[in-house]
DNA sequence: CGGAGCCCCTGTAAGC
DNA sequence: TGCTTACAGGGGCTCC
């Protein structure tokens, strides 16, 4: 599931291939991935020049000479710079030099065009790797469970289920802990845990849990570093107690009942 | 504000 | 073995 490190890896692997290219033609085939008028989207993209490719939260922002193309990979979205269109290819971009394919079996991803600032991106909270410790602590003054807050993209942009669970484990904080009740020391520990884990995950090319790959089709390796995510029933690396899995905000939540305190 | 529940979708895993 | 059902999850939505 692409979260900040995976999206960052995709952006890095695709940027040089796309920047400066002109879109010759496109083809979209999913009413879910490309909601609205697909013929109009195709028309708007034809002839546009790609100025830059950047990440904001889990969104890929492709700035064009007119407008912005926003790509969200959802659960199973992939951008690939080579290969052939198959049953799950829902976007094909023919460039003046090269090709870009969008694959997405579950079609939870979105490809959207906007003239100005993309509205979904405007609602995002700060970047976890850019926010200051003071600002992070200030934002924690809310009554919500910390796990729910970390998943909230308006709180911080880019954390998903994997990195929320891993960050809470690294900080020794129980996922059901109330954010506003975390003292300064624990909030500080969480801040550094999030930054450390995201930075490390980016260095390893993200986590390939099922079939995530970058635009060149290469897997990431951070899944080898997971301490709790996907390890229900296994012994905790710190204390040996069994990792537990509960539901928080309708999301599977993995934690060590001994190492993580409310 | 916060949380529960539901929806979109389909490959995979578990159950019978 | 082969079928059916449950589950996984990001994000948007409604309702309380």
mmCIF file of C-alpha atoms (C1' of nucleotides) in Angstrom:
data_model
loop_
_atom_site.group_PDB
_atom_site.id
_atom_site.type_symbol
_atom_site.label_atom_id
_atom_site.label_comp_id
_atom_site.label_asym_id
_atom_site.label_seq_id
_atom_site.Cartn_x
_atom_site.Cartn_y
_atom_site.Cartn_z
ATOM 1 C CA UNK A 1 0.000 0.000 0.000
ATOM 2 C CA UNK A 2 1.714 3.148 -1.134
ATOM 3 C CA UNK A 3 2.352 5.624 1.669
ATOM 4 C CA UNK A 4 4.781 8.524 1.822
ATOM 5 C CA UNK A 5 8.008 6.505 1.300
ATOM 6 C CA UNK A 6 6.532 4.492 -1.580
ATOM 7 C CA UNK A 7 5.120 7.585 -3.289
ATOM 8 C CA UNK A 8 8.414 9.408 -2.802
ATOM 9 C CA UNK A 9 10.207 6.441 -4.390
ATOM 10 C CA UNK A 10 7.816 6.443 -7.334
ATOM 11 C CA UNK A 11 8.252 10.191 -7.835
ATOM 12 C CA UNK A 12 12.036 9.878 -7.761
ATOM 13 C CA UNK A 13 11.967 6.968 -10.198
ATOM 14 C CA UNK A 14 9.650 8.696 -12.650
ATOM 15 C CA UNK A 15 10.671 12.378 -12.489
ATOM 16 C CA UNK A 16 13.600 12.353 -14.918
ATOM 17 C CA UNK A 17 11.622 10.255 -17.384
ATOM 18 C CA UNK A 18 8.677 12.682 -17.418
ATOM 19 C CA UNK A 19 10.057 16.154 -16.839
ATOM 20 C CA UNK A 20 10.175 18.211 -20.038
ATOM 21 C CA UNK A 21 8.169 15.656 -22.012
ATOM 22 C CA UNK A 22 5.060 16.520 -23.962
ATOM 23 C CA UNK A 23 1.902 14.445 -23.694
ATOM 24 C CA UNK A 24 0.902 13.356 -27.188
ATOM 25 C CA UNK A 25 -2.208 11.348 -26.308
ATOM 26 C CA UNK A 26 -3.801 9.483 -23.415
ATOM 27 C CA UNK A 27 -6.334 6.727 -22.882
ATOM 28 C CA UNK A 28 -8.353 6.080 -19.733
ATOM 29 C CA UNK A 29 -10.671 3.144 -19.167
ATOM 30 C CA UNK A 30 -11.908 3.226 -15.564
ATOM 31 C CA UNK A 31 -14.845 5.292 -14.357
ATOM 32 C CA UNK A 32 -13.443 4.927 -10.832
ATOM 33 C CA UNK A 33 -9.806 5.896 -11.416
ATOM 34 C CA UNK A 34 -10.802 8.771 -13.687
ATOM 35 C CA UNK A 35 -14.211 9.943 -12.458
ATOM 36 C CA UNK A 36 -16.110 12.400 -14.594
ATOM 37 C CA UNK A 37 -15.775 13.049 -18.285
ATOM 38 C CA UNK A 38 -12.870 10.943 -19.569
ATOM 39 C CA UNK A 39 -13.082 12.291 -23.111
ATOM 40 C CA UNK A 40 -12.692 15.800 -21.736
ATOM 41 C CA UNK A 41 -9.712 14.725 -19.625
ATOM 42 C CA UNK A 42 -8.049 13.227 -22.683
ATOM 43 C CA UNK A 43 -8.694 16.459 -24.544
ATOM 44 C CA UNK A 44 -7.269 18.631 -21.759
ATOM 45 C CA UNK A 45 -4.054 16.600 -21.580
ATOM 46 C CA UNK A 46 -3.258 16.407 -25.282
ATOM 47 C CA UNK A 47 -0.273 18.580 -26.151
ATOM 48 C CA UNK A 48 0.551 19.561 -22.566
ATOM 49 C CA UNK A 49 4.164 19.812 -21.446
ATOM 50 C CA UNK A 50 5.236 18.259 -18.133
ATOM 51 C CA UNK A 51 7.040 20.911 -16.071
ATOM 52 C CA UNK A 52 7.741 18.955 -12.893
ATOM 53 C CA UNK A 53 6.821 15.862 -10.863
ATOM 54 C CA UNK A 54 6.547 16.238 -7.100
ATOM 55 C CA UNK A 55 5.062 14.530 -4.050
ATOM 56 C CA UNK A 56 2.696 16.036 -1.512
ATOM 57 C CA UNK A 57 1.541 13.580 1.137
ATOM 58 C CA UNK A 58 0.569 10.473 -0.815
ATOM 59 C CA UNK A 59 -0.269 12.487 -3.933
ATOM 60 C CA UNK A 60 1.861 12.702 -7.055
ATOM 61 C CA UNK A 61 1.622 16.187 -8.522
ATOM 62 C CA UNK A 62 2.445 16.450 -12.201
ATOM 63 C CA UNK A 63 2.639 20.145 -13.043
ATOM 64 C CA UNK A 64 1.762 20.881 -16.674
ATOM 65 C CA UNK A 65 2.240 24.040 -18.712
ATOM 66 C CA UNK A 66 -1.511 24.436 -18.216
ATOM 67 C CA UNK A 67 -3.028 22.844 -15.119
ATOM 68 C CA UNK A 68 -1.985 20.028 -12.812
ATOM 69 C CA UNK A 69 -2.420 16.285 -13.064
ATOM 70 C CA UNK A 70 -2.866 14.669 -9.657
ATOM 71 C CA UNK A 71 -2.256 10.949 -9.200
ATOM 72 C CA UNK A 72 -3.148 9.050 -6.025
ATOM 73 C CA UNK A 73 -2.089 5.395 -6.070
ATOM 74 C CA UNK A 74 -4.767 4.267 -3.627
ATOM 75 C CA UNK A 75 -4.052 0.692 -2.564
ATOM 76 C CA UNK A 76 -2.693 -1.003 -5.652
ATOM 77 C CA UNK A 77 -1.884 1.802 -8.090
ATOM 78 C CA UNK A 78 1.399 1.659 -10.011
ATOM 79 C CA UNK A 79 3.059 4.057 -12.416
ATOM 80 C CA UNK A 80 5.346 2.293 -14.868
ATOM 81 C CA UNK A 81 7.537 3.824 -17.552
ATOM 82 C CA UNK A 82 7.623 0.684 -19.681
ATOM 83 C CA UNK A 83 5.639 -2.478 -20.274
ATOM 84 C CA UNK A 84 2.418 -3.361 -21.968
ATOM 85 C CA UNK A 85 -1.164 -2.484 -21.216
ATOM 86 C CA UNK A 86 -3.100 -5.300 -19.571
ATOM 87 C CA UNK A 87 -6.465 -5.966 -17.968
ATOM 88 C CA UNK A 88 -5.671 -3.649 -15.050
ATOM 89 C CA UNK A 89 -4.156 -0.806 -17.049
ATOM 90 C CA UNK A 90 -6.498 2.134 -16.570
ATOM 91 C CA UNK A 91 -4.278 4.912 -17.879
ATOM 92 C CA UNK A 92 -1.950 5.095 -20.868
ATOM 93 C CA UNK A 93 0.113 8.215 -21.564
ATOM 94 C CA UNK A 94 1.899 8.430 -24.906
ATOM 95 C CA UNK A 95 4.713 10.987 -24.593
ATOM 96 C CA UNK A 96 6.779 12.658 -27.291
ATOM 97 C CA UNK A 97 9.604 10.475 -25.990
ATOM 98 C CA UNK A 98 8.431 7.546 -23.924
ATOM 99 C CA UNK A 99 5.418 6.010 -22.295
ATOM 100 C CA UNK A 100 3.700 6.085 -18.924
ATOM 101 C CA UNK A 101 1.297 3.388 -17.751
ATOM 102 C CA UNK A 102 -1.062 3.435 -14.788
ATOM 103 C CA UNK A 103 -1.978 -0.009 -13.415
ATOM 104 C CA UNK A 104 -4.491 -0.459 -10.633
ATOM 105 C CA UNK A 105 -6.291 -3.797 -10.056
ATOM 106 C CA UNK A 106 -8.509 -2.510 -7.228
ATOM 107 C CA UNK A 107 -9.109 0.889 -8.768
ATOM 108 C CA UNK A 108 -8.856 2.734 -5.466
ATOM 109 C CA UNK A 109 -6.424 5.176 -7.073
ATOM 110 C CA UNK A 110 -7.389 8.430 -8.775
ATOM 111 C CA UNK A 111 -6.082 10.409 -11.723
ATOM 112 C CA UNK A 112 -7.519 13.916 -11.755
ATOM 113 C CA UNK A 113 -6.888 17.130 -13.633
ATOM 114 C CA UNK A 114 -7.318 20.583 -12.163
ATOM 115 C CA UNK A 115 -6.768 24.057 -13.568
ATOM 116 C CA UNK A 116 -5.614 25.567 -10.288
ATOM 117 C CA UNK A 117 -4.528 24.019 -6.991
ATOM 118 C CA UNK A 118 -5.956 20.495 -6.645
ATOM 119 C CA UNK A 119 -8.701 20.684 -3.979
ATOM 120 C CA UNK A 120 -7.866 17.349 -2.343
ATOM 121 C CA UNK A 121 -4.260 18.448 -1.925
ATOM 122 C CA UNK A 122 -5.282 21.780 -0.421
ATOM 123 C CA UNK A 123 -6.864 19.977 2.543
ATOM 124 C CA UNK A 124 -3.697 18.095 3.492
ATOM 125 C CA UNK A 125 -1.870 18.710 6.749
ATOM 126 C CA UNK A 126 1.883 19.411 6.990
ATOM 127 C CA UNK A 127 4.589 17.125 5.646
ATOM 128 C CA UNK A 128 5.956 14.901 8.462
ATOM 129 C CA UNK A 129 9.527 15.446 7.284
ATOM 130 C CA UNK A 130 9.127 19.235 7.209
ATOM 131 C CA UNK A 131 7.038 20.122 10.249
ATOM 132 C CA UNK A 132 8.916 21.469 13.299
ATOM 133 C CA UNK A 133 8.820 19.669 16.644
ATOM 134 C CA UNK A 134 6.976 22.614 18.199
ATOM 135 C CA UNK A 135 4.294 22.658 15.507
ATOM 136 C CA UNK A 136 3.907 18.871 15.768
ATOM 137 C CA UNK A 137 3.404 19.078 19.532
ATOM 138 C CA UNK A 138 0.842 21.840 19.093
ATOM 139 C CA UNK A 139 -1.142 19.778 16.596
ATOM 140 C CA UNK A 140 -1.302 16.860 19.053
ATOM 141 C CA UNK A 141 -3.578 18.791 21.389
ATOM 142 C CA UNK A 142 -6.653 16.864 20.320
ATOM 143 C CA UNK A 143 -8.834 14.308 22.018
ATOM 144 C CA UNK A 144 -8.577 11.651 19.300
ATOM 145 C CA UNK A 145 -6.760 8.339 19.567
ATOM 146 C CA UNK A 146 -3.213 8.781 18.338
ATOM 147 C CA UNK A 147 -3.500 6.049 15.685
ATOM 148 C CA UNK A 148 -6.617 7.675 14.210
ATOM 149 C CA UNK A 149 -4.853 11.019 14.168
ATOM 150 C CA UNK A 150 -1.772 9.660 12.409
ATOM 151 C CA UNK A 151 -4.000 8.213 9.682
ATOM 152 C CA UNK A 152 -5.799 11.544 9.276
ATOM 153 C CA UNK A 153 -4.234 13.223 6.234
ATOM 154 C CA UNK A 154 -5.401 16.626 7.450
ATOM 155 C CA UNK A 155 -3.294 16.118 10.591
ATOM 156 C CA UNK A 156 -0.118 14.992 8.825
ATOM 157 C CA UNK A 157 0.105 14.158 5.133
ATOM 158 C CA UNK A 158 1.566 10.854 4.030
ATOM 159 C CA UNK A 159 1.364 8.366 6.903
ATOM 160 C CA UNK A 160 -0.705 5.242 6.265
ATOM 161 C CA UNK A 161 -1.365 2.069 8.189
ATOM 162 C CA UNK A 162 2.149 0.617 7.981
ATOM 163 C CA UNK A 163 4.130 3.678 9.017
ATOM 164 C CA UNK A 164 1.598 4.736 11.655
ATOM 165 C CA UNK A 165 1.918 1.342 13.379
ATOM 166 C CA UNK A 166 5.697 1.231 13.012
ATOM 167 C CA UNK A 167 6.108 4.787 14.322
ATOM 168 C CA UNK A 168 3.942 4.122 17.374
ATOM 169 C CA UNK A 169 5.914 0.973 18.147
ATOM 170 C CA UNK A 170 9.231 2.809 17.798
ATOM 171 C CA UNK A 171 7.943 5.515 20.146
ATOM 172 C CA UNK A 172 6.528 3.008 22.651
ATOM 173 C CA UNK A 173 3.062 4.544 22.408
ATOM 174 C CA UNK A 174 -0.171 2.532 22.492
ATOM 175 C CA UNK A 175 -2.351 3.143 19.387
ATOM 176 C CA UNK A 176 -5.359 3.935 21.592
ATOM 177 C CA UNK A 177 -3.504 6.598 23.597
ATOM 178 C CA UNK A 178 -5.261 9.983 23.530
ATOM 179 C CA UNK A 179 -3.098 12.420 21.590
ATOM 180 C CA UNK A 180 -3.588 15.387 23.918
ATOM 181 C CA UNK A 181 -2.535 13.306 26.940
ATOM 182 C CA UNK A 182 0.922 12.484 25.588
ATOM 183 C CA UNK A 183 3.499 14.361 27.606
ATOM 184 C CA UNK A 184 6.245 16.374 25.959
ATOM 185 C CA UNK A 185 8.840 13.623 26.162
ATOM 186 C CA UNK A 186 6.564 11.055 24.511
ATOM 187 C CA UNK A 187 5.395 13.521 21.848
ATOM 188 C CA UNK A 188 9.027 14.294 21.083
ATOM 189 C CA UNK A 189 9.827 10.608 20.831
ATOM 190 C CA UNK A 190 6.947 10.095 18.411
ATOM 191 C CA UNK A 191 8.062 13.046 16.285
ATOM 192 C CA UNK A 192 11.545 11.609 15.906
ATOM 193 C CA UNK A 193 10.222 8.064 15.408
ATOM 194 C CA UNK A 194 8.057 9.185 12.480
ATOM 195 C CA UNK A 195 10.904 11.081 10.849
ATOM 196 C CA UNK A 196 13.424 8.320 11.402
ATOM 197 C CA UNK A 197 11.191 5.582 10.046
ATOM 198 C CA UNK A 198 10.050 7.543 6.988
ATOM 199 C CA UNK A 199 13.625 8.541 6.175
ATOM 200 C CA UNK A 200 14.889 4.986 6.561
ATOM 201 C CA UNK A 201 12.001 3.615 4.480
ATOM 202 C CA UNK A 202 12.722 6.073 1.658
ATOM 203 C CA UNK A 203 16.358 4.949 1.696
ATOM 204 C CA UNK A 204 15.194 1.341 1.242
ATOM 205 C CA UNK A 205 12.785 2.215 -1.564
ATOM 206 C CA UNK A 206 9.635 1.763 0.542
ATOM 207 C CA UNK A 207 7.829 -1.414 1.635
ATOM 208 C CA UNK A 208 6.799 -4.074 -0.884
ATOM 209 C CA UNK A 209 4.192 -6.017 1.075
ATOM 210 C CA UNK A 210 2.321 -7.475 -1.863
ATOM 211 C CA UNK A 211 3.186 -6.133 -5.263
ATOM 212 C CA UNK A 212 4.312 -2.543 -4.782
ATOM 213 C CA UNK A 213 7.125 -1.535 -7.162
ATOM 214 C CA UNK A 214 8.631 1.739 -8.345
ATOM 215 C CA UNK A 215 8.272 3.055 -11.901
ATOM 216 C CA UNK A 216 11.107 0.783 -13.070
ATOM 217 C CA UNK A 217 9.372 -2.228 -11.569
ATOM 218 C CA UNK A 218 11.819 -2.564 -8.652
ATOM 219 C CA UNK A 219 10.685 -3.657 -5.182
ATOM 220 C CA UNK A 220 11.339 -1.848 -1.920
ATOM 221 C CA UNK A 221 12.928 -3.492 1.120
ATOM 222 C CA UNK A 222 11.606 -1.721 4.186
ATOM 223 C CA UNK A 223 9.158 -4.585 4.841
ATOM 224 C CA UNK A 224 12.196 -6.433 6.224
ATOM 225 C CA UNK A 225 12.371 -3.736 8.900
ATOM 226 C CA UNK A 226 8.732 -3.959 10.002
ATOM 227 C CA UNK A 227 8.537 -4.651 13.729
ATOM 228 C CA UNK A 228 4.758 -4.920 14.179
ATOM 229 C CA UNK A 229 2.950 -4.451 10.868
ATOM 230 C CA UNK A 230 1.876 -7.834 9.510
ATOM 231 C CA UNK A 231 3.462 -9.607 12.488
ATOM 232 C CA UNK A 232 0.380 -10.505 14.510
ATOM 233 C CA UNK A 233 1.165 -13.388 16.872
ATOM 234 C CA UNK A 234 4.922 -13.153 16.368
ATOM 235 C CA UNK A 235 7.194 -12.317 19.313
ATOM 236 C CA UNK A 236 8.057 -8.655 19.827
ATOM 237 C CA UNK A 237 11.657 -7.855 18.839
ATOM 238 C CA UNK A 238 12.107 -5.985 22.132
ATOM 239 C CA UNK A 239 10.398 -8.114 24.775
ATOM 240 C CA UNK A 240 9.222 -11.341 23.167
ATOM 241 C CA UNK A 241 5.539 -10.846 23.930
ATOM 242 C CA UNK A 242 3.145 -11.630 21.112
ATOM 243 C CA UNK A 243 2.285 -8.790 18.746
ATOM 244 C CA UNK A 244 -1.442 -8.082 18.884
ATOM 245 C CA UNK A 245 -3.828 -6.874 16.218
ATOM 246 C CA UNK A 246 -6.900 -4.772 16.961
ATOM 247 C CA UNK A 247 -9.200 -2.502 14.965
ATOM 248 C CA UNK A 248 -8.803 1.264 15.260
ATOM 249 C CA UNK A 249 -10.695 3.524 12.865
ATOM 250 C CA UNK A 250 -11.688 0.399 10.912
ATOM 251 C CA UNK A 251 -8.005 -0.309 10.270
ATOM 252 C CA UNK A 252 -5.987 -3.307 11.349
ATOM 253 C CA UNK A 253 -3.647 -1.999 14.040
ATOM 254 C CA UNK A 254 -0.557 -3.921 15.149
ATOM 255 C CA UNK A 255 1.224 -3.272 18.424
ATOM 256 C CA UNK A 256 3.112 -4.806 21.326
ATOM 257 C CA UNK A 257 0.930 -4.768 24.455
ATOM 258 C CA UNK A 258 4.024 -4.724 26.670
ATOM 259 C CA UNK A 259 6.223 -2.132 24.939
ATOM 260 C CA UNK A 260 3.485 0.307 23.959
ATOM 261 C CA UNK A 261 1.753 2.143 26.793
ATOM 262 C CA UNK A 262 -1.260 4.412 26.884
ATOM 263 C "C1'" DC B 1 -14.883 17.584 17.166
ATOM 264 C "C1'" DG B 2 -14.581 12.452 17.018
ATOM 265 C "C1'" DG B 3 -15.985 7.898 16.062
ATOM 266 C "C1'" DA B 4 -18.744 4.155 13.956
ATOM 267 C "C1'" DG B 5 -20.211 2.282 9.821
ATOM 268 C "C1'" DC B 6 -20.521 1.984 4.906
ATOM 269 C "C1'" DC B 7 -19.022 2.381 0.119
ATOM 270 C "C1'" DC B 8 -16.001 2.050 -3.913
ATOM 271 C "C1'" DC B 9 -12.889 -2.608 -5.992
ATOM 272 C "C1'" DT B 10 -10.764 -7.333 -6.718
ATOM 273 C "C1'" DG B 11 -6.855 -10.690 -5.626
ATOM 274 C "C1'" DT B 12 -5.902 -13.707 -2.079
ATOM 275 C "C1'" DA B 13 -6.670 -16.515 1.772
ATOM 276 C "C1'" DA B 14 -9.476 -19.070 4.634
ATOM 277 C "C1'" DG B 15 -13.413 -22.073 5.332
ATOM 278 C "C1'" DC B 16 -16.406 -25.774 4.005
ATOM 279 C "C1'" DT C 1 -10.279 -30.369 -5.436
ATOM 280 C "C1'" DG C 2 -13.434 -26.615 -6.079
ATOM 281 C "C1'" DC C 3 -16.555 -23.505 -4.634
ATOM 282 C "C1'" DT C 4 -18.016 -19.618 -1.514
ATOM 283 C "C1'" DT C 5 -17.147 -16.173 1.714
ATOM 284 C "C1'" DA C 6 -14.297 -12.989 4.360
ATOM 285 C "C1'" DC C 7 -10.764 -9.841 4.348
ATOM 286 C "C1'" DA C 8 -7.344 -6.343 3.066
ATOM 287 C "C1'" DG C 9 -7.234 -1.044 2.849
ATOM 288 C "C1'" DG C 10 -7.215 4.949 1.376
ATOM 289 C "C1'" DG C 11 -10.350 8.147 1.492
ATOM 290 C "C1'" DG C 12 -14.837 10.209 1.239
ATOM 291 C "C1'" DC C 13 -19.239 10.187 3.006
ATOM 292 C "C1'" DT C 14 -23.330 10.098 6.418
ATOM 293 C "C1'" DC C 15 -25.070 9.835 10.870
ATOM 294 C "C1'" DC C 16 -24.911 10.237 15.823
#
